[in-house]
Coordinates of C-alpha atoms in Angstrom, one line a residue:
X1270 CA 4.0 10.6 -20.4
X1271 CA 4.1 6.9 -20.1
X1272 CA 2.3 4.3 -17.9
X1273 CA 5.3 1.7 -18.4
X1274 CA 7.2 0.8 -15.3
X1275 CA 10.4 2.8 -14.4
X1276 CA 13.2 0.1 -14.1
X1277 CA 16.8 1.4 -13.9
X1278 CA 16.6 5.1 -12.5
X1279 CA 17.6 7.9 -14.9
X1280 CA 18.7 5.0 -17.6
X1281 CA 15.0 4.1 -18.4
X1282 CA 13.2 6.5 -16.1
X1283 CA 13.4 10.0 -17.9
X1284 CA 9.9 10.7 -17.2
X1285 CA 7.4 11.0 -14.4
X1286 CA 5.8 7.6 -13.6
X1287 CA 2.1 7.2 -14.0
X1288 CA -0.3 4.4 -14.0
X1289 CA -3.2 3.7 -16.3
X1290 CA -6.5 1.9 -15.9
X1291 CA -10.1 1.6 -17.5
X1292 CA -13.4 1.3 -16.2
X1293 CA -12.4 1.0 -12.7
X1294 CA -14.9 -0.7 -10.4
X1295 CA -17.0 2.0 -8.8
X1296 CA -20.0 -0.3 -8.1
X1297 CA -20.6 -1.3 -4.6
X1298 CA -20.0 -5.1 -5.3
X1299 CA -16.6 -6.7 -5.8
X1300 CA -16.0 -6.8 -9.6
X1301 CA -14.2 -10.2 -10.6
X1302 CA -13.0 -11.6 -13.6
X1303 CA -15.4 -14.3 -15.0
X1304 CA -13.1 -16.3 -17.6
X1305 CA -16.5 -17.7 -19.2
X1306 CA -18.2 -14.3 -19.7
X1307 CA -18.6 -14.1 -23.6
X1308 CA -19.5 -10.6 -23.6
X1309 CA -16.5 -9.8 -21.7
X1310 CA -17.9 -7.2 -19.2
X1311 CA -19.4 -9.6 -16.5
X1312 CA -19.5 -8.2 -13.0
X1313 CA -20.3 -10.7 -10.2
X1314 CA -20.6 -9.9 -6.7
X1315 CA -18.4 -12.3 -4.3
X1316 CA -17.1 -14.4 -7.2
X1317 CA -14.7 -17.2 -6.3
X1318 CA -11.5 -17.1 -8.3
X1319 CA -10.8 -20.5 -9.5
X1320 CA -14.1 -22.0 -8.5
X1321 CA -15.9 -21.0 -11.6
X1322 CA -14.5 -23.5 -14.0
X1323 CA -12.0 -26.2 -14.6
X1324 CA -8.8 -24.7 -15.6
X1325 CA -7.0 -26.3 -18.3
X1326 CA -4.2 -29.0 -17.3
X1327 CA -0.7 -28.2 -18.2
X1328 CA 1.3 -31.0 -20.0
X1329 CA 4.9 -30.1 -19.5
X1330 CA 8.0 -31.7 -21.2
X1331 CA 11.7 -31.2 -20.1
X1332 CA 12.9 -27.7 -21.3
X1333 CA 15.6 -27.7 -23.8
X1334 CA 17.4 -24.3 -23.1
X1335 CA 19.4 -23.0 -26.2
X1336 CA 22.2 -20.4 -26.2
X1337 CA 20.6 -17.0 -27.7
X1338 CA 23.3 -14.5 -27.3
X1339 CA 24.3 -12.1 -24.4
X1340 CA 24.9 -14.9 -22.0
X1341 CA 21.3 -16.0 -22.1
X1342 CA 19.7 -19.2 -22.8
X1343 CA 16.2 -19.4 -24.3
X1344 CA 13.2 -21.4 -24.6
X1345 CA 9.4 -21.5 -25.2
X1346 CA 6.4 -23.2 -23.8
X1347 CA 2.7 -23.5 -25.2
X1348 CA -0.1 -22.5 -23.2
X1349 CA -3.8 -22.2 -24.0
X1350 CA -4.7 -18.8 -25.3
X1351 CA -7.7 -18.9 -22.7
X1352 CA -6.9 -20.9 -19.4
X1353 CA -10.8 -21.1 -18.9
X1354 CA -11.0 -23.0 -22.3
X1355 CA -8.2 -25.2 -22.4
X1356 CA -9.1 -27.3 -25.4
X1357 CA -8.9 -24.2 -27.6
X1358 CA -5.9 -22.7 -29.4
X1359 CA -2.3 -22.5 -28.1
X1360 CA 0.1 -19.7 -27.8
X1361 CA 3.7 -19.2 -27.0
X1362 CA 5.5 -17.9 -23.9
X1363 CA 9.0 -17.2 -24.4
X1364 CA 11.5 -17.7 -21.6
X1365 CA 15.1 -16.6 -21.2
X1366 CA 17.6 -17.7 -18.3
X1367 CA 20.6 -15.9 -17.0
X1368 CA 22.4 -18.9 -15.4
X1369 CA 23.7 -19.0 -11.7
X1370 CA 27.2 -18.4 -11.6
X1371 CA 27.8 -21.5 -9.4
X1372 CA 25.4 -24.3 -11.0
X1373 CA 26.5 -27.0 -8.6
X1374 CA 25.8 -24.8 -5.5
X1375 CA 22.9 -22.8 -6.8
X1376 CA 19.7 -22.5 -4.8
X1377 CA 17.3 -23.0 -7.4
X1378 CA 15.3 -20.6 -9.9
X1379 CA 14.0 -17.3 -9.3
X1380 CA 11.2 -16.0 -11.6
X1381 CA 11.3 -12.1 -12.4
X1382 CA 9.1 -9.8 -13.9
X1383 CA 10.4 -6.3 -13.8
X1384 CA 7.0 -4.4 -14.5
X1385 CA 5.4 -2.7 -17.5
X1386 CA 3.6 -4.6 -18.5
X1387 CA 6.0 -5.1 -21.5
X1388 CA 9.0 -7.1 -23.0
X1389 CA 11.1 -8.4 -20.6
X1390 CA 13.7 -10.5 -22.3
X1391 CA 15.0 -7.4 -24.0
X1392 CA 15.4 -5.8 -20.5
X1393 CA 17.5 -8.6 -19.3
X1394 CA 19.7 -8.5 -22.2
X1395 CA 20.1 -4.9 -21.5
X1396 CA 20.2 -5.2 -17.8
X1397 CA 22.1 -8.1 -16.7
X1398 CA 24.0 -6.2 -14.3
X1399 CA 20.9 -5.5 -12.2
X1400 CA 20.5 -9.3 -11.7
X1401 CA 24.1 -10.0 -11.2
X1402 CA 23.6 -10.4 -7.4
X1403 CA 20.7 -13.1 -7.9
X1404 CA 22.9 -15.3 -10.0
X1405 CA 25.1 -15.9 -7.0
X1406 CA 22.4 -18.0 -6.0
X1407 CA 19.9 -18.6 -8.7
X1408 CA 19.2 -19.1 -12.4
X1409 CA 17.2 -15.9 -13.2
X1410 CA 14.5 -16.8 -15.3
X1411 CA 12.1 -14.2 -17.3
X1412 CA 9.3 -14.2 -19.6
X1413 CA 7.8 -12.1 -22.0
X1414 CA 4.1 -11.7 -21.3
X1415 CA 1.5 -13.0 -23.8
X1416 CA 1.4 -10.8 -26.6
X1417 CA 4.7 -9.4 -26.3
X1418 CA 8.5 -10.2 -27.7
X1419 CA 9.5 -13.7 -28.0
X1420 CA 6.0 -15.0 -26.9
X1421 CA 3.1 -14.9 -29.4
X1422 CA 3.1 -11.4 -30.1
X1423 CA 0.4 -9.0 -30.9
X1424 CA 1.5 -6.3 -33.5
X1425 CA -1.1 -3.6 -33.3
X1426 CA -1.6 -2.0 -36.7
X1427 CA -2.4 1.5 -35.5
X1428 CA 0.0 3.1 -33.1
X1429 CA -1.7 4.1 -29.6
X1430 CA -2.3 7.8 -29.1
X1431 CA -0.1 9.9 -27.2
X1432 CA -1.6 12.9 -25.4
X1433 CA 1.0 15.6 -24.4
X1434 CA -1.7 17.3 -22.2
X1435 CA -3.0 14.2 -20.5
X1436 CA -4.7 16.3 -17.7
X1437 CA -7.5 16.8 -20.0
X1438 CA -8.8 20.4 -20.1
X1439 CA -12.3 19.6 -21.4
X1440 CA -14.8 16.7 -22.2
X1441 CA -14.3 17.8 -25.7
X1442 CA -10.6 17.0 -25.7
X1443 CA -11.1 13.9 -23.6
X1444 CA -13.8 12.7 -26.4
X1445 CA -11.6 13.2 -29.2
X1446 CA -8.7 11.3 -27.5
X1447 CA -10.9 8.6 -26.6
X1448 CA -12.1 8.2 -30.1
X1449 CA -8.5 7.9 -31.3
X1450 CA -8.0 5.2 -28.4
X1451 CA -10.8 3.3 -29.4
X1452 CA -9.7 3.1 -33.1
X1453 CA -6.4 1.9 -31.8
X1454 CA -7.9 -0.8 -29.7
X1455 CA -10.3 -2.0 -32.1
X1456 CA -7.6 -2.5 -34.4
X1457 CA -5.2 -4.1 -32.1
X1458 CA -8.1 -6.6 -30.8
X1459 CA -8.5 -7.6 -34.4
X1460 CA -4.9 -8.5 -34.8
X1461 CA -4.9 -10.4 -31.3
X1462 CA -6.5 -13.4 -32.8
X1463 CA -7.1 -16.1 -30.0
X1464 CA -5.6 -13.7 -27.5
X1465 CA -8.2 -11.2 -27.9
X1466 CA -9.9 -10.8 -24.5
X1467 CA -7.5 -12.7 -22.7
X1468 CA -4.9 -10.3 -21.9
X1469 CA -4.9 -9.9 -18.0
X1470 CA -3.1 -10.9 -15.0
X1471 CA -5.7 -13.9 -14.2
X1472 CA -4.5 -15.2 -17.5
X1473 CA -0.6 -14.3 -17.0
X1474 CA -0.9 -16.0 -13.5
X1475 CA -1.6 -19.4 -15.2
X1476 CA 1.0 -18.6 -17.6
X1477 CA 3.3 -18.5 -14.5
X1478 CA 1.9 -21.6 -12.8
X1479 CA 3.0 -23.5 -16.3
X1480 CA 6.4 -21.8 -16.2
X1481 CA 6.7 -23.1 -12.7
X1482 CA 5.8 -26.6 -13.8
X1483 CA 8.0 -26.5 -16.8
X1484 CA 10.9 -25.3 -14.8
X1485 CA 10.4 -28.3 -12.4
X1486 CA 10.1 -26.3 -9.3
X1487 CA 8.1 -27.7 -6.4
X1488 CA 7.4 -24.0 -5.2
X1489 CA 7.9 -20.9 -7.2
X1490 CA 10.5 -18.0 -6.1
X1491 CA 9.1 -15.1 -7.5
X1492 CA 10.5 -11.4 -7.6
X1493 CA 7.8 -8.8 -8.9
X1494 CA 8.3 -5.1 -9.6
X1495 CA 5.5 -2.4 -10.2
X1496 CA 3.0 -4.1 -12.4
X1497 CA 4.9 -7.4 -11.8
X1498 CA 3.4 -7.1 -8.3
X1499 CA -0.1 -7.4 -9.7
X1500 CA 0.9 -10.6 -11.4
X1501 CA 2.4 -11.6 -8.1
X1502 CA -1.0 -10.9 -6.3
X1503 CA -2.7 -12.7 -8.9
X1504 CA -0.6 -15.7 -8.6
X1505 CA -0.6 -15.6 -5.0
X1506 CA -4.1 -15.9 -4.7
X1507 CA -4.8 -18.6 -7.5
X1508 CA -1.9 -20.6 -6.4
X1509 CA -1.1 -19.8 -2.8
X1510 CA 0.5 -23.0 -1.7
X1511 CA 2.7 -23.1 -4.8
X1512 CA 4.5 -20.0 -3.5
X1513 CA 8.1 -20.8 -2.2
X1514 CA 9.1 -17.2 -1.6
X1515 CA 7.9 -14.0 -3.1
X1516 CA 9.3 -10.3 -3.1
X1517 CA 7.0 -7.7 -4.3
X1518 CA 8.7 -4.3 -4.9
X1519 CA 6.7 -1.0 -5.5
X1520 CA 3.2 -2.6 -5.1
X1521 CA 0.5 -1.5 -7.5
X1522 CA -2.4 -2.4 -5.2
X1523 CA -4.9 -4.8 -7.0
X1524 CA -7.0 -5.1 -3.8
X1525 CA -9.0 -1.8 -3.5
X1526 CA -12.6 -1.7 -5.4
X1527 CA -12.9 1.8 -4.5
X1528 CA -11.4 4.0 -7.1
X1529 CA -11.3 7.2 -4.7
X1530 CA -9.4 5.6 -2.2
X1531 CA -6.9 4.0 -4.7
X1532 CA -6.5 7.5 -6.3
X1533 CA -6.2 9.2 -3.1
X1534 CA -3.0 7.7 -2.1
X1535 CA -1.4 8.4 -5.2
X1536 CA -2.5 11.8 -4.8
X1537 CA -1.2 12.3 -1.5
X1538 CA 2.1 10.9 -2.4
X1539 CA 2.5 13.4 -5.1
X1540 CA 1.4 16.2 -2.9
X1541 CA 3.9 15.3 -0.6
X1542 CA 6.7 15.2 -3.1
X1543 CA 5.5 18.8 -4.2
X1544 CA 6.0 19.8 -0.6
X1545 CA 9.3 18.0 -0.5
X1546 CA 10.4 20.1 -3.6
X1547 CA 9.3 23.4 -1.8
X1548 CA 11.4 22.3 1.5
X1549 CA 14.4 21.6 -0.8
X1550 CA 14.0 25.0 -2.7
X1551 CA 13.7 26.7 0.8
X1552 CA 17.0 25.2 1.9
X1553 CA 18.8 25.4 -1.3
X1554 CA 20.4 28.7 -2.4
X1555 CA 21.0 27.7 -5.9
X1556 CA 16.8 27.1 -6.2
X1557 CA 15.6 29.9 -8.5
X1558 CA 12.7 30.2 -5.8
X1559 CA 14.9 30.3 -2.9
X1560 CA 13.4 32.9 -0.4
X1561 CA 9.9 32.5 -1.7
X1562 CA 7.1 30.2 -1.0
X1563 CA 7.5 27.8 -4.0
X1564 CA 4.0 26.4 -3.6
X1565 CA 2.5 29.8 -3.6
X1566 CA 4.5 30.6 -6.7
X1567 CA 3.1 27.3 -8.1
X1568 CA -0.5 28.1 -7.2
X1569 CA -0.1 31.6 -8.8
X1570 CA 1.4 30.4 -12.1
X1571 CA -1.3 27.8 -12.3
X1572 CA -4.0 30.6 -11.5
X1573 CA -2.4 32.8 -14.3
X1574 CA -2.4 30.3 -16.8
X1575 CA -5.9 29.1 -16.0
X1576 CA -7.1 32.6 -16.8
X1577 CA -5.0 33.3 -19.8
X1578 CA -2.5 30.8 -21.0
X1579 CA 1.1 32.1 -20.7
X1580 CA 3.4 32.7 -23.8
X1581 CA 6.2 30.2 -24.6
X1582 CA 8.2 32.2 -27.0
X1583 CA 11.1 29.5 -27.3
X1584 CA 8.3 27.2 -28.7
X1585 CA 7.0 29.7 -31.0
X1586 CA 5.6 33.1 -31.2
X1587 CA 1.9 31.9 -31.1
X1588 CA 2.5 29.3 -28.4
X1589 CA 0.7 29.7 -25.0
X1590 CA 0.8 27.1 -22.2
X1591 CA -2.4 26.4 -20.1
X1592 CA -2.5 25.3 -16.8
X1593 CA -3.4 21.7 -17.6
X1594 CA -0.3 21.7 -19.9
X1595 CA 1.7 23.0 -16.8
X1596 CA 0.1 20.1 -14.7
X1597 CA 0.9 17.4 -17.2
X1598 CA 4.5 18.3 -17.6
X1599 CA 5.7 19.4 -14.1
X1600 CA 7.8 16.6 -12.2
X1601 CA 7.8 16.9 -8.6
X1602 CA 8.7 13.3 -8.1
X1603 CA 12.4 12.9 -8.9
X1604 CA 14.9 15.4 -7.0
X1605 CA 17.1 15.5 -10.0
X1606 CA 14.6 17.5 -11.9
X1607 CA 13.8 19.8 -9.2
X1608 CA 16.5 22.6 -10.0
X1609 CA 14.9 23.0 -13.7
X1610 CA 11.7 22.9 -12.5
X1611 CA 12.2 25.7 -10.1
X1612 CA 13.7 27.8 -12.9
X1613 CA 10.9 27.0 -15.1
X1614 CA 8.4 28.2 -12.5
X1615 CA 10.4 31.6 -12.0
X1616 CA 10.3 32.1 -15.7
X1617 CA 6.8 31.3 -15.8
X1618 CA 5.9 33.7 -13.2
X1619 CA 7.7 36.3 -14.9
X1620 CA 5.5 35.6 -18.2
X1621 CA 7.7 33.1 -20.2
X1622 CA 6.3 29.4 -19.8
X1623 CA 8.7 28.1 -22.4
X1624 CA 10.0 25.5 -19.8
X1625 CA 6.5 23.8 -19.8
X1626 CA 6.3 23.7 -23.8
X1627 CA 8.7 20.9 -23.7
X1628 CA 7.1 17.3 -23.7
X1629 CA 9.3 14.6 -22.0
X1630 CA 8.7 10.9 -21.8
X1631 CA 7.2 8.6 -24.5
X1632 CA 4.2 6.6 -25.2
X1633 CA 3.7 3.3 -23.2
X1634 CA 4.4 0.1 -25.7
X1635 CA 0.9 -0.3 -27.5
X1636 CA -0.3 -3.4 -25.9
X1637 CA 0.7 -2.2 -22.3
X1638 CA -2.6 -0.3 -22.0
X1639 CA -4.8 -3.1 -23.0
X1640 CA -3.4 -5.4 -20.2
X1641 CA -3.4 -2.6 -17.8
X1642 CA -7.0 -1.3 -18.3
X1643 CA -8.4 -5.1 -18.2
X1644 CA -6.5 -5.4 -14.6
X1645 CA -7.7 -2.0 -13.3
X1646 CA -10.9 -1.0 -15.1
X1647 CA -11.3 3.0 -15.4
X1648 CA -14.7 5.0 -15.8
X1649 CA -15.3 7.8 -18.2
X1650 CA -14.9 11.6 -18.1
X1651 CA -17.8 12.6 -15.9
X1652 CA -16.9 10.4 -13.0
X1653 CA -13.4 11.3 -13.5
X1654 CA -14.0 15.1 -13.1
X1655 CA -15.9 14.4 -10.0
X1656 CA -13.0 12.6 -8.6
X1657 CA -10.8 15.5 -9.5
X1658 CA -13.2 17.6 -7.6
X1659 CA -13.0 15.8 -4.5
X1660 CA -9.2 15.3 -4.7
X1661 CA -8.6 18.9 -5.2
X1662 CA -9.9 19.5 -1.7
X1663 CA -7.4 17.3 0.0
X1664 CA -4.7 17.8 -2.5
X1665 CA -5.0 21.3 -4.1
X1666 CA -1.5 22.1 -5.5
X1667 CA -0.8 18.9 -7.7
X1668 CA -2.2 15.5 -6.3
X1669 CA -5.5 15.7 -8.0
X1670 CA -3.6 15.4 -11.3
X1671 CA -3.4 11.6 -10.4
X1672 CA -6.9 11.1 -11.8
X1673 CA -5.9 11.7 -15.4
X1674 CA -2.7 9.7 -16.4
X1675 CA -4.9 6.5 -16.2
X1676 CA -7.4 8.0 -18.4
X1677 CA -4.7 8.7 -20.9
X1678 CA -4.3 5.0 -21.5
X1679 CA -7.9 3.8 -20.9
X1680 CA -10.1 6.3 -22.3
X1681 CA -12.4 4.8 -25.2
X1682 CA -10.8 1.4 -25.2
X1683 CA -13.3 -1.3 -26.2
X1684 CA -14.9 -3.5 -23.8
X1685 CA -12.8 -6.7 -22.7
X1686 CA -12.9 -9.2 -20.1
X1687 CA -11.5 -7.6 -16.9
X1688 CA -10.0 -8.8 -13.8
X1689 CA -10.8 -5.9 -11.6
X1690 CA -9.4 -5.2 -8.0
X1691 CA -10.7 -7.1 -5.0
X1692 CA -9.8 -8.1 -1.5
X1693 CA -7.1 -10.9 -1.8
X1694 CA -7.7 -14.2 0.0
X1695 CA -4.8 -16.6 -0.2
X1696 CA -5.1 -19.4 2.4
X1697 CA -1.8 -21.2 2.8
X1698 CA 0.3 -18.7 1.4
X1699 CA 3.9 -18.5 3.2
X1700 CA 5.6 -15.3 4.0
X1701 CA 5.9 -12.8 1.4
X1702 CA 8.2 -9.7 1.7
X1703 CA 6.9 -6.3 0.5
X1704 CA 8.7 -3.0 0.1
X1705 CA 7.6 0.2 -1.5
X1706 CA 9.5 3.7 -1.7
X1707 CA 8.2 6.3 0.8
X1708 CA 8.6 8.8 -2.1
X1709 CA 7.0 6.8 -4.8
X1710 CA 3.7 8.5 -6.2
X1711 CA 3.3 5.7 -8.9
X1712 CA 3.1 3.0 -6.5
X1713 CA 2.6 4.9 -3.2
X1714 CA 3.9 3.1 0.0
X1715 CA 0.3 2.9 1.3
X1716 CA -0.4 0.3 -1.4
X1717 CA 2.2 -1.9 -0.1
X1718 CA 1.2 -1.6 3.5
X1719 CA -2.4 -2.4 2.6
X1720 CA -1.5 -5.6 0.6
X1721 CA 0.8 -6.5 3.6
X1722 CA -2.0 -5.9 6.1
X1723 CA -4.4 -8.4 4.0
X1724 CA -1.6 -11.3 4.0
X1725 CA -1.2 -12.7 7.6
X1726 CA 2.3 -13.8 7.2
X1727 CA 3.7 -10.9 4.8
X1728 CA 6.4 -8.6 6.2
X1729 CA 6.4 -4.6 5.0
X1730 CA 9.9 -3.1 4.7
X1731 CA 9.7 0.7 4.8
X1732 CA 12.3 2.2 2.7
X1733 CA 13.1 6.0 1.7
X1734 CA 13.4 6.0 -1.9
X1735 CA 11.4 5.9 -5.0
X1736 CA 10.0 3.3 -7.7
X1737 CA 11.7 0.2 -8.3
X1738 CA 13.9 -0.2 -5.1
X1739 CA 15.6 -3.4 -5.7
X1740 CA 16.4 -2.6 -9.4
X1741 CA 17.4 1.0 -8.8
X1742 CA 20.0 -0.6 -6.4
X1743 CA 19.0 0.5 -3.0
X1744 CA 21.7 -1.3 -0.9
X1745 CA 19.6 -1.9 2.4
X1746 CA 16.6 -3.3 0.2
X1747 CA 18.8 -5.6 -1.6
X1748 CA 20.6 -6.8 1.4
X1749 CA 17.2 -7.5 3.3
X1750 CA 15.7 -9.1 -0.2
X1751 CA 18.8 -11.4 -0.7
X1752 CA 18.7 -12.7 2.9
X1753 CA 15.1 -13.3 2.6
X1754 CA 15.3 -15.1 -0.8
X1755 CA 18.3 -17.3 0.2
X1756 CA 17.5 -18.4 3.8
X1757 CA 13.9 -17.3 4.2
X1758 CA 14.8 -15.1 7.1
X1759 CA 12.5 -11.8 7.2
X1760 CA 13.5 -8.4 8.1
X1761 CA 12.8 -7.9 11.8
X1762 CA 9.4 -6.3 12.5
X1763 CA 9.5 -2.5 12.2
X1764 CA 12.7 -2.6 10.1
X1765 CA 13.2 0.2 7.7
X1766 CA 15.9 1.3 5.2
X1767 CA 17.0 4.9 5.0
X1768 CA 18.0 6.9 1.8
X1769 CA 20.2 4.9 -0.7
X1770 CA 23.9 6.0 -0.4

């Protein structure tokens, strides 16, 4: 299981997407990032971003792009390690540019973040075809976020732990995992040097403003996907009048301080995907559960595994699979997995849970969880268990699971300065285009609609699909995005896109 954003469908998305946070704001006040807080955990009600301190000025020099292979040009800029203390150490931000096909006729530069958080320049090298349409009109510029890749990198000396049973079966299992994650986080913080405590979207949004200035752009044209939309939300609030055009795809809502509301949207989306699986199975003769009630079978298998773990002979004569292992490994999100899931459930009902002994996916890049958990702080086991109980009332089959992937990444991480979710205010922000896939349970459509409702000039584009609509090649979405980025014309109110064909 990994929290890293899925980008290119099956090519890089061979696991169910999830999201991770630590110490989410369950308090009644709006938790806001205070860049001056030396303790790293200051929580201030109604804190005004940008008014707390003078931000370090940026001195820009013309960029000198150099060929760096694969048709890319590369460059670096220097920025403060901590934008609230600009006189301190500097760090490097690595940039890469995929030049526009027609340099004489190009419309400018578009800055892109595909999500993660994680390395971006490597993804651009691997996936240039996904940006080819944009280069008809723009130089495409991408940057490695602070701590990653060609930017000043942090090489954590201990790998982050990876739980194969991330729907934790007990507090003792959670505590044991949290201890390993704490050891990882402490070692990583020591290696971070001046970046320790300065890894969150507040800091990265200021890096983006420095990039805009270095590029010589009067306004920023930005495309953000998944966690890249958290960066977009931060930039839009901090620098609303510096935004030209902004497209946010698969929004991760960073405006909801109430964790239960934030999780409920994900739980409902996952539960809806399970119901889609059941409907497909009932209408598809090749489904191993055709003619049965698939969700009733699921419930019986889960109850059976809860009473007594089910043997998995293909994994070994002594291997038994519990209900929390099944919950951790069942993928209802992607239609391509449904046939195998149905067959695995049929076997488990018959007493062989070998299908659920297989662990798919991979750990997130080590540093990803540090940034994610600073942006969306997450509570501990006791509060999460209460949230699971609450979610089970509304989403009893599988939606309740959405409490736990985040804990897999954030449990036990040492305190850091956080930039917690809060309602967004961005006076002067121009029109922003937002789209989420109706079947995305990682970044549910309700997240995109909530953000659009808070931005008076935003337009929400409903689309049938999953995560990363633009980069997964959804033709209708791409057509609307290209029209908006090149002309400023928004989709008509109420416009929607059907399934990709």
